[in-house]
Coordinates of C-alpha atoms in Angstrom, one line a residue:
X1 CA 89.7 123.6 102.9
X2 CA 86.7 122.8 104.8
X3 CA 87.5 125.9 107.3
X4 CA 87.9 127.9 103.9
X5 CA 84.4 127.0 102.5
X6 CA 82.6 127.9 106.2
X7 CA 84.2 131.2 106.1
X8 CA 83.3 131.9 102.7
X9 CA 79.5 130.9 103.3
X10 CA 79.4 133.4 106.4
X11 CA 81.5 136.2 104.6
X12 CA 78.4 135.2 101.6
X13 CA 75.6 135.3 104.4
X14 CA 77.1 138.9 105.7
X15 CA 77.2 140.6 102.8
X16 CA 73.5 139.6 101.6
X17 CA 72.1 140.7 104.9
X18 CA 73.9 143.9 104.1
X19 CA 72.0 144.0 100.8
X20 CA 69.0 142.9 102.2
X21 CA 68.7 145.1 105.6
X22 CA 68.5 148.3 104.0
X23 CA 65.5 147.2 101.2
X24 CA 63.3 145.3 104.0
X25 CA 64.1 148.3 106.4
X26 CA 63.1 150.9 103.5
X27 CA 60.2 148.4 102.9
X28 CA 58.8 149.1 106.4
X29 CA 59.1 152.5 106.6
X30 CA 57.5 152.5 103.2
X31 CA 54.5 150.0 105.0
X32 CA 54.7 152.5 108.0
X33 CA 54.5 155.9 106.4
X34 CA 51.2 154.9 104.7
X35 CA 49.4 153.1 107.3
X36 CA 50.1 155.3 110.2
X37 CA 50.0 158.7 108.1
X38 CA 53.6 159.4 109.1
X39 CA 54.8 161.0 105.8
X40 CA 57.8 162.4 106.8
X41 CA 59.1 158.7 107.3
X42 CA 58.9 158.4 103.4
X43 CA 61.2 160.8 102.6
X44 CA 64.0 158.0 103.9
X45 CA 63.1 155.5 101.5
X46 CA 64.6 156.4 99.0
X47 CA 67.7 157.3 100.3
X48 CA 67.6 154.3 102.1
X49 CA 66.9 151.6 98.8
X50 CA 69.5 153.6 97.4
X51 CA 72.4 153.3 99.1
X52 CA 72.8 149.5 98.2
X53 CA 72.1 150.0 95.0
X54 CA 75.1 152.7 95.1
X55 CA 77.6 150.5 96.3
X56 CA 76.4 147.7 93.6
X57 CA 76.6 149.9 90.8
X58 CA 80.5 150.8 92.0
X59 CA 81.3 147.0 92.5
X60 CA 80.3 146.6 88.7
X61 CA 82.5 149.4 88.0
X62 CA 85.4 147.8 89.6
X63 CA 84.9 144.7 87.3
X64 CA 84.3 147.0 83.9
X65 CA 87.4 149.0 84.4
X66 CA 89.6 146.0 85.1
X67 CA 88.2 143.3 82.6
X68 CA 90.8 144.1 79.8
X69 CA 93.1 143.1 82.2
X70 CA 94.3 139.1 82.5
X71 CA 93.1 137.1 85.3
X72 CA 90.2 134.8 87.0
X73 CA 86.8 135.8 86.6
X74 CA 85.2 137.0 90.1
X75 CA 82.4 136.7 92.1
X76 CA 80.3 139.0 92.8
X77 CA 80.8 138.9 97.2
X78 CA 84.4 137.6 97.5
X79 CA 85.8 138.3 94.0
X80 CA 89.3 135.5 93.7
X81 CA 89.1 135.1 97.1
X82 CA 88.8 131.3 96.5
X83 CA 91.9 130.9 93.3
X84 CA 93.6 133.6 96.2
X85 CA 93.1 131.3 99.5
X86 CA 93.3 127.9 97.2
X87 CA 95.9 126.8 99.3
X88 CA 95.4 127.9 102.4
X89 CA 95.7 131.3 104.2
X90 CA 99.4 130.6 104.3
X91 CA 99.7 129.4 101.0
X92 CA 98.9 132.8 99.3
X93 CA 102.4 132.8 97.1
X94 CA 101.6 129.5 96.0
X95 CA 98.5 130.4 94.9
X96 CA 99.7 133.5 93.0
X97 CA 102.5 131.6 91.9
X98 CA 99.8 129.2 90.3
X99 CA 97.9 132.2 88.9
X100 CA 101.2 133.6 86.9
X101 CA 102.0 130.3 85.1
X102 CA 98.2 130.5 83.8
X103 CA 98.1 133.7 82.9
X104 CA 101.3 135.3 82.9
X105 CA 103.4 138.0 83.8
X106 CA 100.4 140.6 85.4
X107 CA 97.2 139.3 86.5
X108 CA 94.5 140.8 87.8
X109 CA 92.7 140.0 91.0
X110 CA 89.6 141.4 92.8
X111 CA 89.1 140.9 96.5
X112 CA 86.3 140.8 98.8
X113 CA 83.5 143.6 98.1
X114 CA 84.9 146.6 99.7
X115 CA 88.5 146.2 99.4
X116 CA 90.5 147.2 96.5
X117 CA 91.3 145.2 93.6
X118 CA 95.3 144.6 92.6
X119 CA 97.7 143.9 90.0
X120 CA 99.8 140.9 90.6
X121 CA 103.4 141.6 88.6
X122 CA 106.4 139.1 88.7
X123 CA 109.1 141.6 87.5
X124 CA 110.1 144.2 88.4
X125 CA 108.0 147.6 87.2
X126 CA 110.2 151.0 87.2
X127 CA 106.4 152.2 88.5
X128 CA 107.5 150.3 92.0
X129 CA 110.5 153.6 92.4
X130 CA 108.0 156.3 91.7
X131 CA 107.3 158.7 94.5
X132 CA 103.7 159.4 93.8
X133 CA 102.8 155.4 94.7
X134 CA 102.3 154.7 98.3
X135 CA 102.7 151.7 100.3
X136 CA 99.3 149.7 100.5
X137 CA 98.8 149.6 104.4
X138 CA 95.4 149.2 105.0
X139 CA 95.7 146.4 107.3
X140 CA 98.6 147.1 109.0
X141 CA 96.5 150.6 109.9
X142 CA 94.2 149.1 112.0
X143 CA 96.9 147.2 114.0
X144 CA 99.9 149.6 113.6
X145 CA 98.7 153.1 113.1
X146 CA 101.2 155.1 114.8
X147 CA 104.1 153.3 113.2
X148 CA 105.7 153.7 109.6
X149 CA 103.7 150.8 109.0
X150 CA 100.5 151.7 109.9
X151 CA 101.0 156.0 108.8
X152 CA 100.3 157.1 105.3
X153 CA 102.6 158.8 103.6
X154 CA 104.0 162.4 104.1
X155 CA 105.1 164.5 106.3
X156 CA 104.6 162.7 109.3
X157 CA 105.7 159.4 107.5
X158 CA 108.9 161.4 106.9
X159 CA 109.2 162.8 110.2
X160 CA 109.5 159.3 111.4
X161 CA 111.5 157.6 108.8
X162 CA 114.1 160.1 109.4
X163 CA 114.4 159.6 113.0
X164 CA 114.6 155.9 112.8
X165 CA 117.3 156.1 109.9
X166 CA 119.7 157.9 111.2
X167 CA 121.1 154.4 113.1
X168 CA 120.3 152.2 109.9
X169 CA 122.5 153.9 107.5
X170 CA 125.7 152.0 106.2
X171 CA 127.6 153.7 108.7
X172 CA 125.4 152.9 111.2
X173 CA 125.6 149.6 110.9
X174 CA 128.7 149.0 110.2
X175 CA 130.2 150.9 113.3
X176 CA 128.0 148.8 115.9
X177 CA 128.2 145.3 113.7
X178 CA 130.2 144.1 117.0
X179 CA 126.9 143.9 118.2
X180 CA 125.5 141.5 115.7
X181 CA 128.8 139.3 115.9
X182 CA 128.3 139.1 119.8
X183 CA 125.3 137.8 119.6
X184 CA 126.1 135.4 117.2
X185 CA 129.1 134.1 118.9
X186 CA 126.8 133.0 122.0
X187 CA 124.6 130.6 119.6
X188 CA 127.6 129.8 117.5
X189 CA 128.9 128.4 121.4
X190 CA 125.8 127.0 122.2
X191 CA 125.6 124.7 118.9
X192 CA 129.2 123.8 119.6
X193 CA 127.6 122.1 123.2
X194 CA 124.9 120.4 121.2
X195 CA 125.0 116.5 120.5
X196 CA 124.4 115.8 116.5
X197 CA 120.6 114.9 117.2
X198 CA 120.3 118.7 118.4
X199 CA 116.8 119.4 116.4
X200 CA 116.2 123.1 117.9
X201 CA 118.5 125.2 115.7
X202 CA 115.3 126.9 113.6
X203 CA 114.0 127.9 117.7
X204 CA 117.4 129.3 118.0
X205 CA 117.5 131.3 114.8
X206 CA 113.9 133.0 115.9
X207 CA 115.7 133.6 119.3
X208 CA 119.1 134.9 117.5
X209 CA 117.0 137.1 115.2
X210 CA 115.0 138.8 118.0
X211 CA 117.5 139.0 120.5
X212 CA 120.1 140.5 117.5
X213 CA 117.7 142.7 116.3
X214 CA 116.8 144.4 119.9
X215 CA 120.7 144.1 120.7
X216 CA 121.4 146.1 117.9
X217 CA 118.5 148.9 118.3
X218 CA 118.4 148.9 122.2
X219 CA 122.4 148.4 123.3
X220 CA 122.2 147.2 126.7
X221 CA 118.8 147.6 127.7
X222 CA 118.0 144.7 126.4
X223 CA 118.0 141.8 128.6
X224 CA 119.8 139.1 126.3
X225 CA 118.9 135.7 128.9
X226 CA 115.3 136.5 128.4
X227 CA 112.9 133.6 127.7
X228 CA 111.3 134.4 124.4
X229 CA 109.5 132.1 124.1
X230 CA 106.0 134.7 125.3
X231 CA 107.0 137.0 123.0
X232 CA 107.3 134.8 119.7
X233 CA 104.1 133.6 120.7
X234 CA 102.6 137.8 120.8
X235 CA 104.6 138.1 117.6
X236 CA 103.4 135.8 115.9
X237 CA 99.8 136.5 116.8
X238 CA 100.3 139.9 116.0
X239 CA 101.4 139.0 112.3
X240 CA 99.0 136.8 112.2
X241 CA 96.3 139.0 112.4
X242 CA 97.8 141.6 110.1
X243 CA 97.8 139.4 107.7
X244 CA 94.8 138.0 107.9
X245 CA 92.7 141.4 107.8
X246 CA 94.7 142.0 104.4
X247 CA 93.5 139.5 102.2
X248 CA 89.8 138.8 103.8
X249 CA 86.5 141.2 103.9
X250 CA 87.0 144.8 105.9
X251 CA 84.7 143.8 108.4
X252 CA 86.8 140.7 109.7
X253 CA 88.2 142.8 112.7
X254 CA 84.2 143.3 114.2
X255 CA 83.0 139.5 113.2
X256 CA 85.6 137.2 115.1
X257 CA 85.7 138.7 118.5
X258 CA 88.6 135.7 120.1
X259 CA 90.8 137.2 117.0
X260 CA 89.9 140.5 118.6
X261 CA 91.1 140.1 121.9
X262 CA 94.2 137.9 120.8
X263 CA 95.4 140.6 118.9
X264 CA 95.1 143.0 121.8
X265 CA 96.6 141.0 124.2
X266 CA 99.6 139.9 122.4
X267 CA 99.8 143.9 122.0
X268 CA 99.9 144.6 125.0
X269 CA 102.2 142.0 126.0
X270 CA 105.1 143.1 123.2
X271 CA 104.1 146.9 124.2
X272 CA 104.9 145.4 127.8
X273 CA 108.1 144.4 127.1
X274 CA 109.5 147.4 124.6
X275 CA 107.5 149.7 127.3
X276 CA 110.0 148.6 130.3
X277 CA 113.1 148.7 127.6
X278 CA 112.2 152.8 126.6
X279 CA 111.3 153.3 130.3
X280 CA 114.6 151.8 131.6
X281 CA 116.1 153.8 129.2
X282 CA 114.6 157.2 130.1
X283 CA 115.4 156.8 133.7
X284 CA 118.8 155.7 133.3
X285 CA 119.4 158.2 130.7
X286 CA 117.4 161.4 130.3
X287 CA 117.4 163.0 127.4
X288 CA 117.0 166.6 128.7
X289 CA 120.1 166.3 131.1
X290 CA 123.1 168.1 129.8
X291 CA 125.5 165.3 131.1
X292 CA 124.2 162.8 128.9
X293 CA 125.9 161.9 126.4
X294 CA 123.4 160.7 123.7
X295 CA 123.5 156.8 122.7
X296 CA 124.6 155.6 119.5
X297 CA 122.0 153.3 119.2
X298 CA 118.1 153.6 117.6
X299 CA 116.7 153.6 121.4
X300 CA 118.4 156.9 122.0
X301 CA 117.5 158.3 119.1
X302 CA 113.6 157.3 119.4
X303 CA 113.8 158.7 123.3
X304 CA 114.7 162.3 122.0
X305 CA 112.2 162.1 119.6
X306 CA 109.3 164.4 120.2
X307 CA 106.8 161.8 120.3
X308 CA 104.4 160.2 122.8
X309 CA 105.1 157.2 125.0
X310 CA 103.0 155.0 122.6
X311 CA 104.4 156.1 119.6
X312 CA 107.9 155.3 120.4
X313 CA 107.3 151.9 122.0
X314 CA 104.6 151.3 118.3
X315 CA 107.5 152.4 116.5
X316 CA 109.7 150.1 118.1
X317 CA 107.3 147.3 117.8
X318 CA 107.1 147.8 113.9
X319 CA 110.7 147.5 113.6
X320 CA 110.8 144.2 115.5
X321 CA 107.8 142.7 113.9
X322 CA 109.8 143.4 110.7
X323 CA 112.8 142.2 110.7
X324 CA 112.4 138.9 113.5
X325 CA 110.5 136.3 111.7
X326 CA 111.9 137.4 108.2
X327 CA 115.8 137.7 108.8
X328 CA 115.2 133.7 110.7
X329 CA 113.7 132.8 107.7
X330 CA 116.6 133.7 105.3
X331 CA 119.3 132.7 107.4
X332 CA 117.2 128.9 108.0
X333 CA 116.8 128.8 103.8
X334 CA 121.0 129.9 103.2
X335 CA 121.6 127.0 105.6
X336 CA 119.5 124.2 103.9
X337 CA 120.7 125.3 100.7
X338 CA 124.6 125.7 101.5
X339 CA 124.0 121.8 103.0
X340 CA 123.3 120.8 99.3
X341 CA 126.3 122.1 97.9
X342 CA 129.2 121.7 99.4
X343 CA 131.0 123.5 96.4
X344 CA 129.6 126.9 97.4
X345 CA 130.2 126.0 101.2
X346 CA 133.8 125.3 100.9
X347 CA 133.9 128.3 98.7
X348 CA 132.6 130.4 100.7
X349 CA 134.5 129.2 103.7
X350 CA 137.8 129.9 101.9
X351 CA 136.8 133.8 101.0
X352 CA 136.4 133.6 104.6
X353 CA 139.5 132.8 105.8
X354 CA 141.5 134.4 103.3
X355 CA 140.0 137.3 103.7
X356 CA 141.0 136.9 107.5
X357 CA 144.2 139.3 109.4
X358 CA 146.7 137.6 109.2
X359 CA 147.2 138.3 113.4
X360 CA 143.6 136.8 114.2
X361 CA 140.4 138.9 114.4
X362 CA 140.9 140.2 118.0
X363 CA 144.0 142.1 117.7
X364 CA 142.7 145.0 115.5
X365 CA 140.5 147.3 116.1
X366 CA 138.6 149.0 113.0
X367 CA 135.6 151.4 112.8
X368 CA 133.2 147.9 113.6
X369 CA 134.3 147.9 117.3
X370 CA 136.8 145.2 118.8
X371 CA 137.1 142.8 115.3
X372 CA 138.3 145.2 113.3
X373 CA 136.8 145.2 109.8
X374 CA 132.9 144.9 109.7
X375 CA 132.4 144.1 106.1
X376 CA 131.3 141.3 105.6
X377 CA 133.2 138.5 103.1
X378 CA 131.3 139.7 99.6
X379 CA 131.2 136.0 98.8
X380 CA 128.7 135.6 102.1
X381 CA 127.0 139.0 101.0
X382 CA 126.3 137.0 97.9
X383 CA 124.7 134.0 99.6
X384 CA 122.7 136.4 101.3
X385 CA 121.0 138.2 98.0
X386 CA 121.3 134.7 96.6
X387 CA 118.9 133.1 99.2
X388 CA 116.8 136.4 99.5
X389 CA 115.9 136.0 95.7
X390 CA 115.0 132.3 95.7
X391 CA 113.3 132.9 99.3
X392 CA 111.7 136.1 99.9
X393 CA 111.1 136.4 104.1
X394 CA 107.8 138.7 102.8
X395 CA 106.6 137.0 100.5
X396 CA 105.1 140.3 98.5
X397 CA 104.6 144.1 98.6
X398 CA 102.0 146.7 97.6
X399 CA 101.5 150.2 96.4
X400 CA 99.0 151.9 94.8
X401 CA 98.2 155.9 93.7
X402 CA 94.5 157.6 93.9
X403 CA 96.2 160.2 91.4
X404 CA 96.6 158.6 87.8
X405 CA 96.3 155.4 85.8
X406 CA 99.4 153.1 85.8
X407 CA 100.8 151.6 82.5
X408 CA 102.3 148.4 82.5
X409 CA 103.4 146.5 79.8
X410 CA 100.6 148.7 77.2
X411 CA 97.8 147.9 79.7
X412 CA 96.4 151.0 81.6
X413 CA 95.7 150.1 85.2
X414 CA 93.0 152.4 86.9
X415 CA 93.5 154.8 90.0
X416 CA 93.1 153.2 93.2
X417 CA 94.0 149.4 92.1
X418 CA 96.4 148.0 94.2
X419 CA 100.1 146.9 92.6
X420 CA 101.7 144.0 93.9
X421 CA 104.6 142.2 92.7
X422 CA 105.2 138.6 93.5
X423 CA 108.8 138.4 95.0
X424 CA 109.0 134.9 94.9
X425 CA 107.6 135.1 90.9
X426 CA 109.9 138.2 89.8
X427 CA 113.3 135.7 91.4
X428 CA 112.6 132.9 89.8
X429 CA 111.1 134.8 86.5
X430 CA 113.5 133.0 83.9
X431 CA 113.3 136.4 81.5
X432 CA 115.2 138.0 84.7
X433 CA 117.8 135.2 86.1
X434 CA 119.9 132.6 83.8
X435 CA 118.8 129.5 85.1
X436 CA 116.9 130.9 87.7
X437 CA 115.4 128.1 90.0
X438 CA 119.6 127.3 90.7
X439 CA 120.8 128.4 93.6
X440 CA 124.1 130.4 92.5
X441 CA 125.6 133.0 94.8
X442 CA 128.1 133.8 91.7
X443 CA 125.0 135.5 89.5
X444 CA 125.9 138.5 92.3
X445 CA 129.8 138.9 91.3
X446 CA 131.2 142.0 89.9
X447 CA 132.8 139.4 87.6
X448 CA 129.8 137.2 86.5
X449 CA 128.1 138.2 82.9
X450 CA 125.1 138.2 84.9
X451 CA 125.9 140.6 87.5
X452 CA 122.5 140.4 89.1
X453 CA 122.1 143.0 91.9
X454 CA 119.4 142.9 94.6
X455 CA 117.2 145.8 92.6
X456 CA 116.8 143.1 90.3
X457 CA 113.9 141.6 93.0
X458 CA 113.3 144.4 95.3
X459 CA 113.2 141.9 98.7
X460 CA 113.2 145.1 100.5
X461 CA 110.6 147.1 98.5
X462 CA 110.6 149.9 96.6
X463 CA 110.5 153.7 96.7
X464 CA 110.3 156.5 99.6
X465 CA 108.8 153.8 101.7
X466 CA 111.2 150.7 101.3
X467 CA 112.7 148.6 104.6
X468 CA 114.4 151.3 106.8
X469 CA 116.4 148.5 108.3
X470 CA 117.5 146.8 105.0
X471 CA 121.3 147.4 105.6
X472 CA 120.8 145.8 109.2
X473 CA 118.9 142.7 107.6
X474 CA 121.7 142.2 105.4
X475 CA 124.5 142.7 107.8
X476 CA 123.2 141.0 110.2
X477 CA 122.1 137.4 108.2
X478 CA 126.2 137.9 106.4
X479 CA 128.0 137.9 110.3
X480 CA 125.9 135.1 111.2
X481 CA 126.3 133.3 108.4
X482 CA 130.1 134.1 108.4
X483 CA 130.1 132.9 112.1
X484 CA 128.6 129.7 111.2
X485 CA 130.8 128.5 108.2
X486 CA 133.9 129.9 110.4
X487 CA 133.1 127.2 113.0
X488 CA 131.0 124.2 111.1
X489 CA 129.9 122.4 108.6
X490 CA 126.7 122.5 107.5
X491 CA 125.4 118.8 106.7
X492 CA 122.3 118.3 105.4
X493 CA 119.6 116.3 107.2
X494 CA 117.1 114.2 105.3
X495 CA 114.4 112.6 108.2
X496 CA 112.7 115.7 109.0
X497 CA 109.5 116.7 107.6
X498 CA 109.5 120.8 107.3
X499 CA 106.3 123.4 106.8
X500 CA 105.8 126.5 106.0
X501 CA 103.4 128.9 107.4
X502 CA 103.0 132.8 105.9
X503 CA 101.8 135.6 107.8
X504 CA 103.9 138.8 106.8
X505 CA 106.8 136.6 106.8
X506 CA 107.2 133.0 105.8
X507 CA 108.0 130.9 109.2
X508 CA 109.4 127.2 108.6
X509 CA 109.1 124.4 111.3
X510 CA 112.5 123.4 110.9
X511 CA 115.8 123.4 109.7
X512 CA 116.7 120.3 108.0
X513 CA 120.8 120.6 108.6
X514 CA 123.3 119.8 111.0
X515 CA 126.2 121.7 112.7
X516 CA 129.2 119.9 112.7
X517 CA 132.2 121.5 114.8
X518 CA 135.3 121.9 112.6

């Protein structure tokens, strides 16, 4: 809290100079001009005295067309920065979380001068589906701007989303899922090797994640013996400061300098290693030779496209940076809560293995790849949502429109203001899920009265510009998962002391469970 309240003061100090330079600067011309007969000089002042006064006058505007709207009073400089970062820069859903139960369903929050102001909404809005409301990606812009993260939408936003898609459709995935089960087999081998005081399993789900990710999207140009441990480290930084530029003053990126060149060189270093991957990849495959038979996989689709070097390897780093950390996330939660009830373990264990060939898994050979059937057991696709609704991996999402005003719930919400919702609010919202802070994989059944579905939370966003990879994230957390209650138990472990840190994604520092071989 004490680093919170220094970075406040100097974010305070910077924006009063900013007030300040221009009068004392219009003041000296003004002193200037008459003493030394330089007239012309006056003719800046003022334009000069003005242009603060401009920007005032629009911050006041931003509070008058918002203040019918629930929510904190704010400061003039920083807004709710402070009820925002109450709990730390991590600690943003709690925060919100704490702002909801005060003052309900939408709140209003302002951020520092010269950012937009936002909507915070834990349900689900049928505005989140509209076309005309874009992603809100104004921080992911100045570290990602040639990527579907960083690009605004339209046509290049479609140009790209179309070329990436084409391996992440339901088809897609399900014809390479062999993939994702190879990769889970050589953890699921390692664990079995593992005596029970084996406390690395959440450094192995970061490593699984990655590695089954890049598996998936590279095929065998990705090295999978690497040591990550580098790269989680550029990751992480990368996240880090994506999300740090979002939620504190525009000019953050100039200020803090060491930030600065962090950022950059964890850049380079992931751009290092996705650079050698779509460079092996080009040499060992050219896309303008006739013998080639084009790969099946997202690398060879992002090598034909007609982009530059750096926007395929951007490209490829969005799509890493977006589904690591996250997919680790949701598997570690599913495996804490599946040690805490044994009933939904053992249930889910025998849809398993009854829904199991009756010859063993490696004698048939189905449109998955050697395996046979790559559905995964609907009973383990229900964990999945299950988890994915009490644990959101990103934590929230944001559009906004220039074009019109936005009514929610009778309250008219002005062009330009930012609309959240709160994904960890709109799962456990009680007006949306029957007993919703239970962890209950049923709710998802065809069968159940509830019959929840995953648009009932939106974990993937919403609209033209939800998760392209959202089948894979699911497909691949279900044939880990499956893996996992195939070949253990899960037991829960009660001596170790777990955080939680939130960039894009929540990260934990552990993973309070034990695998015991069956």
């Amino acid at each position: 809290m004490h680093r919170a309240r220094r970075l406040h003061a100097l974010y305070r100090a910077i924006y009063t100079a900013g007030i300040a330079v221009p009068f004392l600067l219009a003041g000296f011309l003004l002193w200037f001009g008459l003493s030394g007969q330089a007239w012309p000089l006056l003719l800046a002042v003022p334009v000069i005295a003005a242009l603060p006064l401009f920007f005032v006058r629009r911050r006041l505007a931003e509070f008058r067309s918002l203040r019918h709207l629930p929510g904190p009073k704010p400061s003039f400089f920083l807004g709710n920065m402070g009820e925002l970062l109450a709990y730390g820069h991590g600690g943003r859903h709690e925060a919100l979380q704490a702002l909801h139960d005060q003052y309900g369903p939408l709140v209003r929050l302002h951020l520092a001068w010269g950012s937009a102001a936002f909507v915070s909404l834990s349900y689900v809005s049928p505005n989140l589906h509209k076309k005309d409301l874009d992603s809100h990606r104004r921080a992911d812009r100045t570290v990602l701007a040639r990527s579907l993260m960083g690009v605004e939408g339209g046509d290049l936003h479609r140009t790209h989303r179309q070329v990436l898609s084409a391996s992440l459709t339901s088809r897609g995935v399900a014809e390479r899922s062999y993939v994702l089960t190879d990769v889970a087999d050589r953890y699921v081998d390692k664990w079995k090797h593992v005596d029970e005081t084996y406390e690395g399993i959440q450094a192995d789900l970061r490593d699984w994640s990655v590695n089954c990710l890049s598996a998936f999207l590279f095929g065998e140009d990705w090295d999978l013996g690497a040591d990550l441990h580098a790269y989680h480290r550029a990751l992480g930084a990368i996240e880090e400061e994506v999300s740090f530029r979002a939620f504190h003053p525009f000019f953050v990126r100039w200020i803090f300098p060491r930030r600065r060149l962090r950022v950059r060189a964890a850049y380079r270093q992931v751009a290092g290693v996705l650079g050698a991957v779509l460079s092996g990849r080009e040499q060992r495959a050219p896309a303008e030779c006739p013998a080639h038979r084009p790969s099946g996989d997202l690398l060879g689709q992002v090598t034909r496209a007609p982009w530059s070097h750096e926007d395929r390897v951007e490209e490829l780093m969005s799509l890493v940076l977006g589904g690591a950390d996250p997919m680790s996330y949701v598997l570690s939660q599913a495996l804490v809560m599946l040690s805490q009830d044994q009933h939904v373990q053992e249930k889910a264990r025998k849809s398993i293995e009854a829904a199991a060939p009756a010859d063993g898994p490696d004698d048939t050979d189905g449109p998955g790849g050697p395996g046979g059937d790559p559905s995964p057991d609907p009973y383990v696709r229900s964990i999945v949502y299950e988890t994915l609704r009490l644990f959101p991996p990103v934590p929230f999402s944001a559009k906004f429109t220039e074009e019109r005003a936005v009514e929610e719930r009778g309250m008219s919400i002005p062009p330009g203001t930012v609309i959240m919702w709160m994904k960890s609010a709109v799962g456990k919202n009680p007006d949306l899920f029957r007993d919703a802070d239970r962890f209950n994989p049923d709710r998802f059944s065809a069968d159940d009265e509830e019959h929840a579905t995953i648009n009932s939370f939106l974990p993937f966003g919403a609209g033209p510009r939800h998760c392209v990879g959202n089948r894979l994230a699911e497909q691949q957390c279900a044939v880990m998962l499956t893996e996992i209650l195939k070949n253990f138990l899960i037991v829960p472990v009660d001596d170790i002391e777990v955080t939680f840190h939130s960039t894009i994604s929540v990260v934990p520092s552990a993973v309070p469970v034990r695998l015991v071989s069956r």
